[in-house]
CSV table of C-alpha atoms and ligand atoms in Angstrom, one decimal:
chain,number,residue,atom,x,y,z
L,23,MET,CA,55.6,-48.0,-2.7
L,24,ASP,CA,53.8,-44.8,-3.6
L,25,MET,CA,56.3,-42.8,-5.7
L,26,GLY,CA,53.4,-40.6,-6.7
L,27,PHE,CA,53.2,-39.2,-3.1
L,28,THR,CA,56.9,-38.2,-3.1
L,29,ALA,CA,56.6,-36.7,-6.6
L,30,ARG,CA,53.6,-34.7,-5.6
L,31,ILE,CA,55.4,-33.4,-2.5
L,32,GLU,CA,58.5,-32.5,-4.5
L,33,GLU,CA,56.3,-30.5,-6.9
L,34,LEU,CA,54.5,-28.7,-4.1
L,35,LYS,CA,57.8,-28.0,-2.4
L,36,ARG,CA,58.9,-26.0,-5.4
L,37,GLN,CA,55.6,-24.0,-5.5
L,38,TRP,CA,55.2,-23.4,-1.8
L,39,PRO,CA,58.4,-22.4,-0.1
L,40,GLY,CA,56.6,-21.1,3.0
L,41,ASN,CA,55.1,-24.5,3.8
L,42,ILE,CA,57.5,-25.8,6.5
L,43,ALA,CA,56.3,-29.5,6.5
L,44,LEU,CA,56.7,-29.7,2.7
L,45,GLN,CA,60.2,-28.1,2.9
L,46,CYS,CA,61.2,-30.5,5.6
L,47,PHE,CA,60.0,-33.6,3.8
L,48,ASP,CA,63.0,-35.8,2.6
L,49,GLY,CA,61.9,-38.2,-0.2
L,50,GLN,CA,64.9,-40.6,0.3
L,51,GLU,CA,64.3,-40.7,4.0
L,52,TYR,CA,60.6,-41.4,3.4
L,53,ALA,CA,61.4,-44.2,0.9
L,54,ALA,CA,63.7,-45.9,3.4
L,55,LEU,CA,60.9,-46.0,6.1
L,56,PRO,CA,58.8,-49.2,6.7
L,57,GLN,CA,55.4,-49.0,5.0
L,58,ALA,CA,53.6,-48.4,8.3
L,59,ALA,CA,55.9,-45.4,9.1
L,60,ARG,CA,55.4,-44.0,5.6
L,61,GLN,CA,51.6,-44.1,6.1
L,62,ARG,CA,52.0,-42.5,9.5
L,63,LEU,CA,54.1,-39.7,8.1
L,64,ALA,CA,51.8,-39.2,5.1
L,65,LYS,CA,48.8,-38.8,7.5
L,66,CYS,CA,50.6,-36.1,9.4
L,67,LEU,CA,51.3,-34.2,6.1
L,68,ALA,CA,47.7,-34.5,4.8
L,69,SER,CA,46.6,-31.0,5.8
L,70,GLY,CA,49.7,-29.3,4.3
L,71,VAL,CA,49.4,-31.3,1.1
L,72,GLU,CA,45.8,-30.4,0.7
L,73,ASN,CA,46.4,-26.8,1.8
L,74,PRO,CA,49.8,-26.0,0.4
L,75,ASP,CA,49.3,-22.4,1.6
L,76,SER,CA,49.8,-23.7,5.2
L,77,GLN,CA,52.5,-22.1,7.2
L,78,MET,CA,53.3,-25.2,9.3
L,79,GLY,CA,51.6,-27.8,7.1
L,80,CYS,CA,51.4,-30.8,9.4
L,81,TYR,CA,49.8,-32.1,12.6
L,82,ALA,CA,50.7,-35.1,14.8
L,83,CYS,CA,48.1,-37.8,14.8
L,84,GLN,CA,49.4,-40.1,17.6
L,85,PRO,CA,50.9,-38.9,20.9
L,86,SER,CA,54.1,-40.7,20.0
L,87,ASP,CA,54.5,-39.3,16.5
L,88,TYR,CA,57.0,-36.6,17.4
L,89,ASP,CA,59.3,-39.3,18.9
L,90,ALA,CA,58.5,-42.1,16.3
L,91,LEU,CA,59.0,-39.7,13.3
L,92,LYS,CA,61.8,-37.7,15.0
L,93,PRO,CA,64.0,-37.0,12.0
L,94,PHE,CA,61.2,-35.2,10.2
L,95,PHE,CA,59.7,-33.5,13.2
L,96,SER,CA,63.1,-32.3,14.5
L,97,ARG,CA,63.6,-30.5,11.2
L,98,VAL,CA,60.0,-29.0,11.4
L,99,LEU,CA,60.4,-27.9,15.0
L,100,ALA,CA,63.9,-26.4,14.4
L,101,ARG,CA,62.7,-24.4,11.3
L,102,TYR,CA,59.4,-23.1,12.8
L,103,HIS,CA,60.6,-22.4,16.4
L,104,LYS,CA,64.1,-21.4,15.3
L,105,VAL,CA,65.8,-23.8,17.7
L,106,PRO,CA,68.6,-26.4,17.2
L,107,GLU,CA,67.3,-29.7,15.7
L,108,HIS,CA,67.7,-31.7,18.9
L,109,ALA,CA,66.7,-29.0,21.4
L,110,ARG,CA,64.9,-30.4,24.4
L,111,HIS,CA,61.9,-28.5,26.0
L,112,VAL,CA,61.7,-27.6,29.7
L,113,ASN,CA,58.6,-26.4,31.5
L,114,ASP,CA,58.8,-23.8,34.2
L,115,TRP,CA,56.1,-21.5,35.7
L,116,ASP,CA,58.5,-19.7,38.2
L,117,LEU,CA,58.7,-16.0,37.3
L,118,SER,CA,61.5,-15.5,39.8
L,119,HIS,CA,63.8,-17.2,37.2
L,120,ILE,CA,63.1,-14.3,34.8
L,121,ASP,CA,65.4,-11.2,34.8
L,122,GLY,CA,64.2,-7.7,34.3
L,123,LEU,CA,60.6,-8.0,35.5
L,124,PRO,CA,58.9,-5.4,37.8
L,125,ALA,CA,59.4,-5.8,41.5
L,126,GLY,CA,58.0,-9.1,42.8
L,127,GLY,CA,57.2,-10.2,39.2
L,128,LEU,CA,54.0,-8.2,39.2
L,129,LEU,CA,52.9,-7.9,35.6
L,130,ASP,CA,50.5,-5.0,35.9
L,131,LEU,CA,49.3,-3.5,32.6
L,132,ALA,CA,48.2,-0.4,34.7
L,133,ALA,CA,51.9,0.4,35.2
L,134,LEU,CA,52.1,0.7,31.4
L,135,GLY,CA,49.3,3.2,31.4
L,136,LEU,CA,46.7,0.7,30.2
L,137,PRO,CA,43.1,0.3,31.4
L,138,PRO,CA,41.6,-3.1,32.3
L,139,LEU,CA,41.8,-5.4,29.2
L,140,SER,CA,40.6,-8.9,28.4
L,141,MET,CA,43.4,-11.3,29.4
L,142,ARG,CA,43.5,-15.0,28.6
L,143,VAL,CA,46.0,-17.8,29.0
L,144,ARG,CA,45.3,-21.3,27.5
L,145,ALA,CA,47.2,-24.5,27.4
L,146,GLY,CA,46.6,-27.4,25.0
L,147,ARG,CA,46.7,-30.9,26.6
L,148,ASN,CA,46.0,-34.4,25.2
L,149,LEU,CA,45.3,-37.6,27.0
L,150,LYS,CA,48.0,-40.3,26.5
L,151,ASP,CA,45.6,-43.2,26.0
L,152,PHE,CA,43.7,-41.8,22.9
L,153,PRO,CA,44.9,-41.1,19.4
L,154,LEU,CA,45.2,-37.3,18.8
L,155,PRO,CA,42.1,-35.7,17.2
L,156,GLY,CA,43.4,-36.2,13.7
L,157,ALA,CA,43.2,-40.0,14.0
L,158,MET,CA,40.1,-40.4,16.2
L,159,ASP,CA,36.8,-41.9,14.9
L,160,ARG,CA,33.4,-40.8,16.1
L,161,THR,CA,33.2,-43.5,18.8
L,162,MET,CA,36.6,-42.4,20.3
L,163,ARG,CA,35.5,-38.7,20.3
L,164,VAL,CA,32.4,-39.5,22.2
L,165,GLN,CA,34.4,-41.8,24.6
L,166,LEU,CA,36.8,-39.0,25.3
L,167,GLU,CA,33.9,-36.6,26.0
L,168,GLN,CA,32.3,-39.2,28.4
L,169,ARG,CA,35.7,-39.6,30.2
L,170,MET,CA,35.9,-35.8,30.6
L,171,MET,CA,32.3,-35.5,31.8
L,172,ALA,CA,33.0,-38.1,34.5
L,173,ALA,CA,36.2,-36.1,35.5
L,174,PHE,CA,34.2,-32.8,35.5
L,175,GLU,CA,32.1,-34.1,38.4
L,176,GLY,CA,35.2,-33.5,40.6
L,177,LEU,CA,35.3,-29.8,39.4
L,178,ILE,CA,31.6,-29.2,39.7
L,179,ALA,CA,31.9,-30.1,43.4
L,180,ASP,CA,34.8,-27.7,44.0
L,181,PRO,CA,33.9,-24.1,44.8
L,182,ALA,CA,37.0,-22.9,43.0
L,183,TYR,CA,36.0,-24.5,39.7
L,184,GLY,CA,32.3,-25.2,40.0
L,185,GLY,CA,30.3,-24.8,36.8
L,186,ARG,CA,28.7,-26.9,34.1
L,187,TYR,CA,29.5,-28.8,30.9
L,188,HIS,CA,28.0,-27.7,27.5
L,189,SER,CA,27.9,-30.5,24.9
L,190,LEU,CA,27.5,-30.2,21.2
L,191,THR,CA,26.9,-34.0,20.9
L,192,PRO,CA,23.3,-34.7,19.8
L,193,GLY,CA,21.6,-36.7,22.6
L,194,ASN,CA,24.1,-35.8,25.2
L,195,PRO,CA,22.3,-34.9,28.5
L,196,CYS,CA,24.3,-31.6,28.5
L,197,PHE,CA,23.4,-30.8,24.9
L,198,ILE,CA,23.0,-27.1,24.0
L,199,ASP,CA,21.1,-25.8,21.0
L,200,GLU,CA,22.5,-23.5,18.3
L,201,ARG,CA,21.4,-20.3,20.0
L,202,ALA,CA,23.2,-21.2,23.2
L,203,TYR,CA,26.2,-22.3,21.2
L,204,ASP,CA,26.3,-19.0,19.3
L,205,GLU,CA,26.1,-17.1,22.5
L,206,LEU,CA,29.1,-18.9,24.0
L,207,VAL,CA,31.1,-18.4,20.8
L,208,ALA,CA,30.2,-14.6,20.8
L,209,ALA,CA,31.4,-14.5,24.5
L,210,HIS,CA,34.8,-16.0,23.4
L,211,ILE,CA,34.1,-19.0,25.6
L,212,MET,CA,33.3,-21.7,23.1
L,213,PHE,CA,35.4,-22.5,20.0
L,214,LYS,CA,34.3,-21.7,16.5
L,215,ASN,CA,32.6,-24.2,14.1
L,216,MET,CA,35.5,-26.6,13.2
L,217,ASP,CA,34.0,-27.8,9.9
L,218,GLN,CA,34.6,-24.3,8.5
L,219,ASP,CA,38.4,-24.7,9.0
L,220,ARG,CA,39.9,-26.4,5.9
L,221,TYR,CA,43.2,-27.0,7.6
L,222,LEU,CA,41.5,-29.0,10.5
L,223,LEU,CA,39.2,-30.8,8.0
L,224,ALA,CA,42.1,-32.0,5.9
L,225,ALA,CA,44.0,-33.1,9.0
L,226,GLY,CA,41.0,-35.2,10.2
L,227,ILE,CA,40.8,-33.1,13.3
L,228,ALA,CA,37.4,-31.6,12.4
L,229,ALA,CA,35.9,-34.9,11.4
L,230,ASP,CA,32.6,-36.1,13.0
L,231,TRP,CA,31.7,-32.5,13.9
L,232,PRO,CA,30.1,-31.8,16.3
L,233,HIS,CA,30.2,-35.2,18.0
L,234,GLY,CA,32.4,-35.4,21.1
L,235,ARG,CA,32.8,-31.6,21.3
L,236,GLY,CA,31.9,-29.2,24.1
L,237,CYS,CA,33.2,-27.0,26.8
L,238,TYR,CA,33.2,-26.9,30.6
L,239,VAL,CA,32.6,-23.3,32.0
L,240,SER,CA,33.0,-22.3,35.6
L,241,ALA,CA,30.3,-20.3,37.3
L,242,ASP,CA,32.3,-17.0,37.0
L,243,ARG,CA,33.1,-17.9,33.3
L,244,ALA,CA,36.8,-17.3,34.0
L,245,PHE,CA,37.8,-21.0,33.8
L,246,ILE,CA,37.1,-22.9,30.7
L,247,ILE,CA,38.0,-26.3,29.2
L,248,TRP,CA,37.3,-27.0,25.5
L,249,VAL,CA,36.8,-30.7,24.8
L,250,GLY,CA,37.6,-32.1,21.3
L,251,GLU,CA,38.9,-29.1,19.5
L,252,GLU,CA,42.3,-29.1,17.9
L,253,ASP,CA,43.7,-30.8,21.0
L,254,HIS,CA,41.7,-33.1,23.3
L,255,LEU,CA,41.6,-30.3,25.8
L,256,ARG,CA,42.3,-26.6,25.8
L,257,ILE,CA,42.4,-25.5,29.4
L,258,MET,CA,42.1,-21.7,29.9
L,259,CYS,CA,41.6,-18.9,32.3
L,260,MET,CA,40.2,-15.6,31.1
L,261,GLN,CA,39.3,-12.3,32.8
L,262,ARG,CA,39.2,-8.6,32.4
L,263,GLY,CA,41.8,-6.8,34.4
L,264,THR,CA,45.4,-5.4,34.4
L,265,VAL,CA,47.4,-8.0,36.3
L,266,LEU,CA,48.6,-10.8,34.0
L,267,ASN,CA,49.6,-12.9,37.0
L,268,ALA,CA,45.9,-13.3,37.9
L,269,VAL,CA,45.2,-15.5,34.9
L,270,PHE,CA,48.7,-17.0,34.7
L,271,ASP,CA,48.6,-18.2,38.4
L,272,ARG,CA,45.0,-19.4,38.1
L,273,LEU,CA,45.8,-21.5,35.0
L,274,LYS,CA,48.8,-23.0,36.7
L,275,SER,CA,46.6,-24.2,39.6
L,276,ALA,CA,43.9,-25.3,37.2
L,277,LEU,CA,46.2,-27.4,35.2
L,278,GLU,CA,47.5,-29.1,38.3
L,279,ARG,CA,43.9,-29.7,39.4
L,280,VAL,CA,42.7,-31.1,36.1
L,281,GLY,CA,45.8,-33.2,35.7
L,282,ALA,CA,45.0,-34.9,39.0
L,283,LEU,CA,41.4,-35.7,38.1
L,284,PRO,CA,40.6,-39.5,37.9
L,285,GLY,CA,41.2,-41.1,34.5
L,286,LEU,CA,43.3,-38.2,33.2
L,287,GLN,CA,46.9,-38.6,32.2
L,288,PHE,CA,48.4,-36.0,29.8
L,289,ALA,CA,50.6,-37.0,26.9
L,290,VAL,CA,54.1,-35.8,27.7
L,291,SER,CA,57.4,-36.4,25.7
L,292,GLU,CA,60.7,-36.4,27.5
L,293,ASP,CA,62.2,-34.3,24.7
L,294,TYR,CA,59.2,-32.2,23.6
L,295,GLY,CA,57.2,-31.5,26.7
L,296,PHE,CA,53.4,-31.5,26.5
L,297,VAL,CA,52.3,-33.2,23.3
L,298,THR,CA,49.9,-31.2,21.0
L,299,SER,CA,48.3,-31.8,17.6
L,300,CYS,CA,50.1,-28.9,16.0
L,301,PRO,CA,53.9,-28.6,16.2
L,302,THR,CA,53.4,-24.8,16.7
L,303,ASN,CA,51.9,-25.5,20.1
L,304,LEU,CA,54.3,-28.3,21.3
L,305,GLY,CA,56.0,-28.1,24.6
L,306,THR,CA,53.9,-25.6,26.7
L,307,GLY,CA,50.8,-25.7,24.5
L,308,MET,CA,50.4,-22.2,25.9
L,309,ARG,CA,49.1,-19.1,24.2
L,310,ALA,CA,48.9,-16.0,26.5
L,311,SER,CA,46.9,-13.1,25.0
L,312,VAL,CA,45.5,-9.7,25.6
L,313,HIS,CA,42.8,-7.9,23.6
L,314,MET,CA,44.7,-4.6,23.1
L,315,PRO,CA,43.2,-1.5,21.5
L,316,LEU,CA,45.5,-0.1,18.8
L,317,PRO,CA,43.3,2.5,17.1
L,318,ASN,CA,46.3,4.4,15.7
L,319,LEU,CA,48.4,1.5,14.4
L,320,THR,CA,45.2,0.1,12.8
L,321,ARG,CA,43.9,3.5,11.5
L,322,ASP,CA,44.0,2.1,7.9
L,323,GLY,CA,41.5,-0.6,9.0
L,324,THR,CA,44.0,-3.4,8.8
L,325,ASP,CA,46.5,-5.0,11.2
L,326,ALA,CA,49.4,-4.6,8.8
L,327,LYS,CA,51.2,-1.9,10.8
L,328,ALA,CA,50.6,-3.8,14.1
L,329,ARG,CA,52.0,-7.0,12.6
L,330,ALA,CA,55.0,-5.2,11.2
L,331,ILE,CA,55.9,-4.0,14.7
L,332,ALA,CA,54.7,-7.1,16.6
L,333,GLY,CA,56.5,-9.6,14.5
L,334,PRO,CA,60.1,-8.5,15.3
L,335,LEU,CA,59.0,-8.4,19.0
L,336,GLY,CA,58.1,-12.1,18.8
L,337,LEU,CA,54.4,-11.3,19.0
L,338,SER,CA,51.5,-12.6,16.9
L,339,VAL,CA,48.5,-10.5,16.0
L,340,ARG,CA,45.1,-12.2,15.7
L,341,GLY,CA,41.6,-10.9,15.1
L,342,ILE,CA,39.1,-10.2,17.8
L,343,GLY,CA,37.5,-13.6,17.2
L,344,GLY,CA,40.8,-15.5,17.3
L,345,GLU,CA,42.8,-17.2,14.6
L,346,HIS,CA,41.7,-16.4,11.0
L,347,THR,CA,39.3,-13.6,12.1
L,348,PRO,CA,39.3,-9.8,11.5
L,349,ILE,CA,40.4,-7.1,13.9
L,350,GLY,CA,37.9,-5.3,16.0
L,351,ALA,CA,36.0,-2.3,14.5
L,352,ASP,CA,37.6,-0.1,17.2
L,353,GLY,CA,41.1,-1.3,16.4
L,354,THR,CA,41.3,-3.9,19.1
L,355,VAL,CA,43.6,-6.9,18.3
L,356,ASP,CA,44.6,-10.1,20.0
L,357,ILE,CA,48.2,-9.9,20.9
L,358,SER,CA,50.2,-13.0,22.1
L,359,PRO,CA,53.8,-14.2,22.0
L,360,SER,CA,54.4,-16.6,19.1
L,361,ALA,CA,56.7,-19.0,20.8
L,362,ARG,CA,55.4,-22.1,22.6
L,363,PHE,CA,58.3,-24.5,22.4
L,364,CYS,CA,61.7,-24.3,24.0
L,365,ILE,CA,60.5,-21.4,26.0
L,366,THR,CA,59.1,-21.7,29.5
L,367,GLU,CA,55.6,-20.7,30.6
L,368,ALA,CA,57.1,-18.0,32.8
L,369,GLU,CA,59.1,-16.6,29.8
L,370,ILE,CA,55.9,-16.6,27.7
L,371,ILE,CA,53.9,-14.5,30.2
L,372,ALA,CA,56.9,-12.2,30.7
L,373,ALA,CA,57.2,-11.8,26.9
L,374,LEU,CA,53.6,-10.8,26.7
L,375,TYR,CA,54.0,-8.1,29.3
L,376,GLN,CA,57.2,-6.8,27.8
L,377,GLY,CA,55.8,-7.0,24.2
L,378,ILE,CA,52.7,-5.0,25.3
L,379,ALA,CA,54.9,-2.3,26.8
L,380,ARG,CA,56.8,-2.0,23.4
L,381,LEU,CA,53.5,-2.0,21.4
L,382,LYS,CA,52.0,0.6,23.7
L,383,SER,CA,55.0,2.9,23.1
L,384,GLU,CA,54.5,2.5,19.3
L,385,GLU,CA,50.8,3.1,19.5
L,386,ASP,CA,51.5,6.3,21.5
L,387,LYS,CA,54.0,7.4,18.8
L,388,ALA,CA,51.4,6.8,16.1
L,389,ALA,CA,48.8,8.8,18.1
L,390,ALA,CA,51.3,11.7,18.4
L,391,ASN,CA,51.9,11.6,14.7
L,392,HIS,CA,48.1,11.9,14.1
L,393,PRO,CA,47.0,15.1,15.8
L,394,LYS,CA,43.3,15.3,17.0
L,395,SER,CA,42.7,18.0,14.3
L,396,GLU,CA,42.8,15.3,11.7
L,397,GLU,CA,40.2,13.2,13.5
L,398,ASN,CA,37.3,14.3,11.3
K,5,ADP,P1,43.5,-20.3,20.6
K,5,ADP,O1,43.7,-19.1,21.4
K,5,ADP,O2,43.0,-21.5,21.5
K,5,ADP,O3,44.6,-20.7,19.8
K,5,ADP,P2,41.8,-18.7,18.9
K,5,ADP,O4,43.0,-17.8,18.7
K,5,ADP,O5,40.9,-19.1,17.8
K,5,ADP,O6,42.2,-20.0,19.7
K,5,ADP,O7,40.9,-18.0,20.1
K,5,ADP,C1,39.8,-18.7,20.6
K,5,ADP,C2,38.8,-17.8,21.2
K,5,ADP,O8,39.4,-17.2,22.3
K,5,ADP,C3,38.3,-16.7,20.3
K,5,ADP,O9,36.9,-16.5,20.5
K,5,ADP,C4,39.1,-15.5,20.8
K,5,ADP,O10,38.4,-14.3,20.5
K,5,ADP,C5,39.2,-15.8,22.2
K,5,ADP,N1,40.3,-15.1,22.9
K,5,ADP,C6,41.6,-15.2,22.7
K,5,ADP,N2,42.3,-14.4,23.4
K,5,ADP,C7,41.4,-13.6,24.1
K,5,ADP,C8,41.5,-12.6,25.1
K,5,ADP,N3,42.6,-12.1,25.5
K,5,ADP,N4,40.3,-12.1,25.6
K,5,ADP,C9,39.1,-12.6,25.2
K,5,ADP,N5,39.0,-13.6,24.3
K,5,ADP,C10,40.1,-14.1,23.8
K,6,DAR,N1,46.9,-23.2,9.2
K,6,DAR,C1,47.8,-24.2,9.8
K,6,DAR,C2,47.9,-24.1,11.4
K,6,DAR,C3,49.0,-23.3,11.9
K,6,DAR,C4,48.9,-22.9,13.4
K,6,DAR,N2,47.6,-22.7,13.9
K,6,DAR,C5,47.0,-23.7,14.7
K,6,DAR,N3,47.6,-24.8,15.0
K,6,DAR,N4,45.7,-23.5,15.1
K,6,DAR,C6,49.1,-24.1,9.1
K,6,DAR,O1,49.9,-25.1,9.1
K,6,DAR,O2,49.4,-23.0,8.7
């Protein structure tokens, strides 16, 4: 049995207290596992061991990993999501179950004094009959893409979702060249080059890039499905406007429509909800975001003040290009609730609206403290 692995983890544990997976690894528990389970757990930890600066430090590699390796993942989920170790997730899109919302549950940013902004809600989903992206080989990745391309035929024929698939797989009939790819990334439609992400590379999730990767885009570019990124699917609705319900309600319908397509069955755990590669996304797989201009809170050119305010509000701040990217030159940042697990979809979108209201108030205070006369 590989004592070296345990010794290496224990050493890294001492050096990297912020790496949740390392901190939740129990050497004695690991040693008592059958060999196959030890190998399965070690694969989940690969990214966090190779990148000890990770915050989460692990990814599931099989849809059943969360249940099969429950003692470890229960600790990881409890520590990251700040929930009890055996908390069970419940999904619920019904805003009428949320107290304190505006009349009729209308989440209108205009009522907060904000102009139309770019709004996006995405949900990670994985098919139950494939390994998760961290354990797929190139053949499986292309098979998944082929399964999705067949399913997309049902969307292409539907006026509410009609569009086309853009493939990055060489030789695929829907293949797009680098110029077209770059245009879709710049439009925030396609995902970034995965083989630039050391966390995803170490997890095996970015392997075989760009084979089996692509995205379906509706004609109005407001409904998008990524294929083969960190999860098998990232299903999202995105549009410029002020009413958060517009993207939230459209995504709910879209998930029901996609989930009913032939050949598609999402991986769902009774305890953990929708299964995702990263434990940070487990349960809802949902990130609801708004690109919000905060020119006063980012006056120093960084998102430090915005993060200091957003963090205690349960909000994450990302750059204008998404995770691991800089803020916009005009001070626009990507704001989204951090929680995904043991929170319902309705609570997430409500938290986004209420968080934006609080951030707007702080931005207005910062503006008042910086009179126009100091503009030059
Ligand atoms: P994910 O949201 O799937 O976790 P990222 O944070 O990397 O992934 O974002 C992926 C892409 O979506 C990036 O191009 C990012 O700019 C874009 N994006 C996220 N939120 C919004 C938004 N509210 N409006 C426009 N684009 C967005
Ligand atoms: N850098 C990894 C990922 C954390 C969450 N982001 C995802 N899943 N895209 C870490 O463990 O910190």
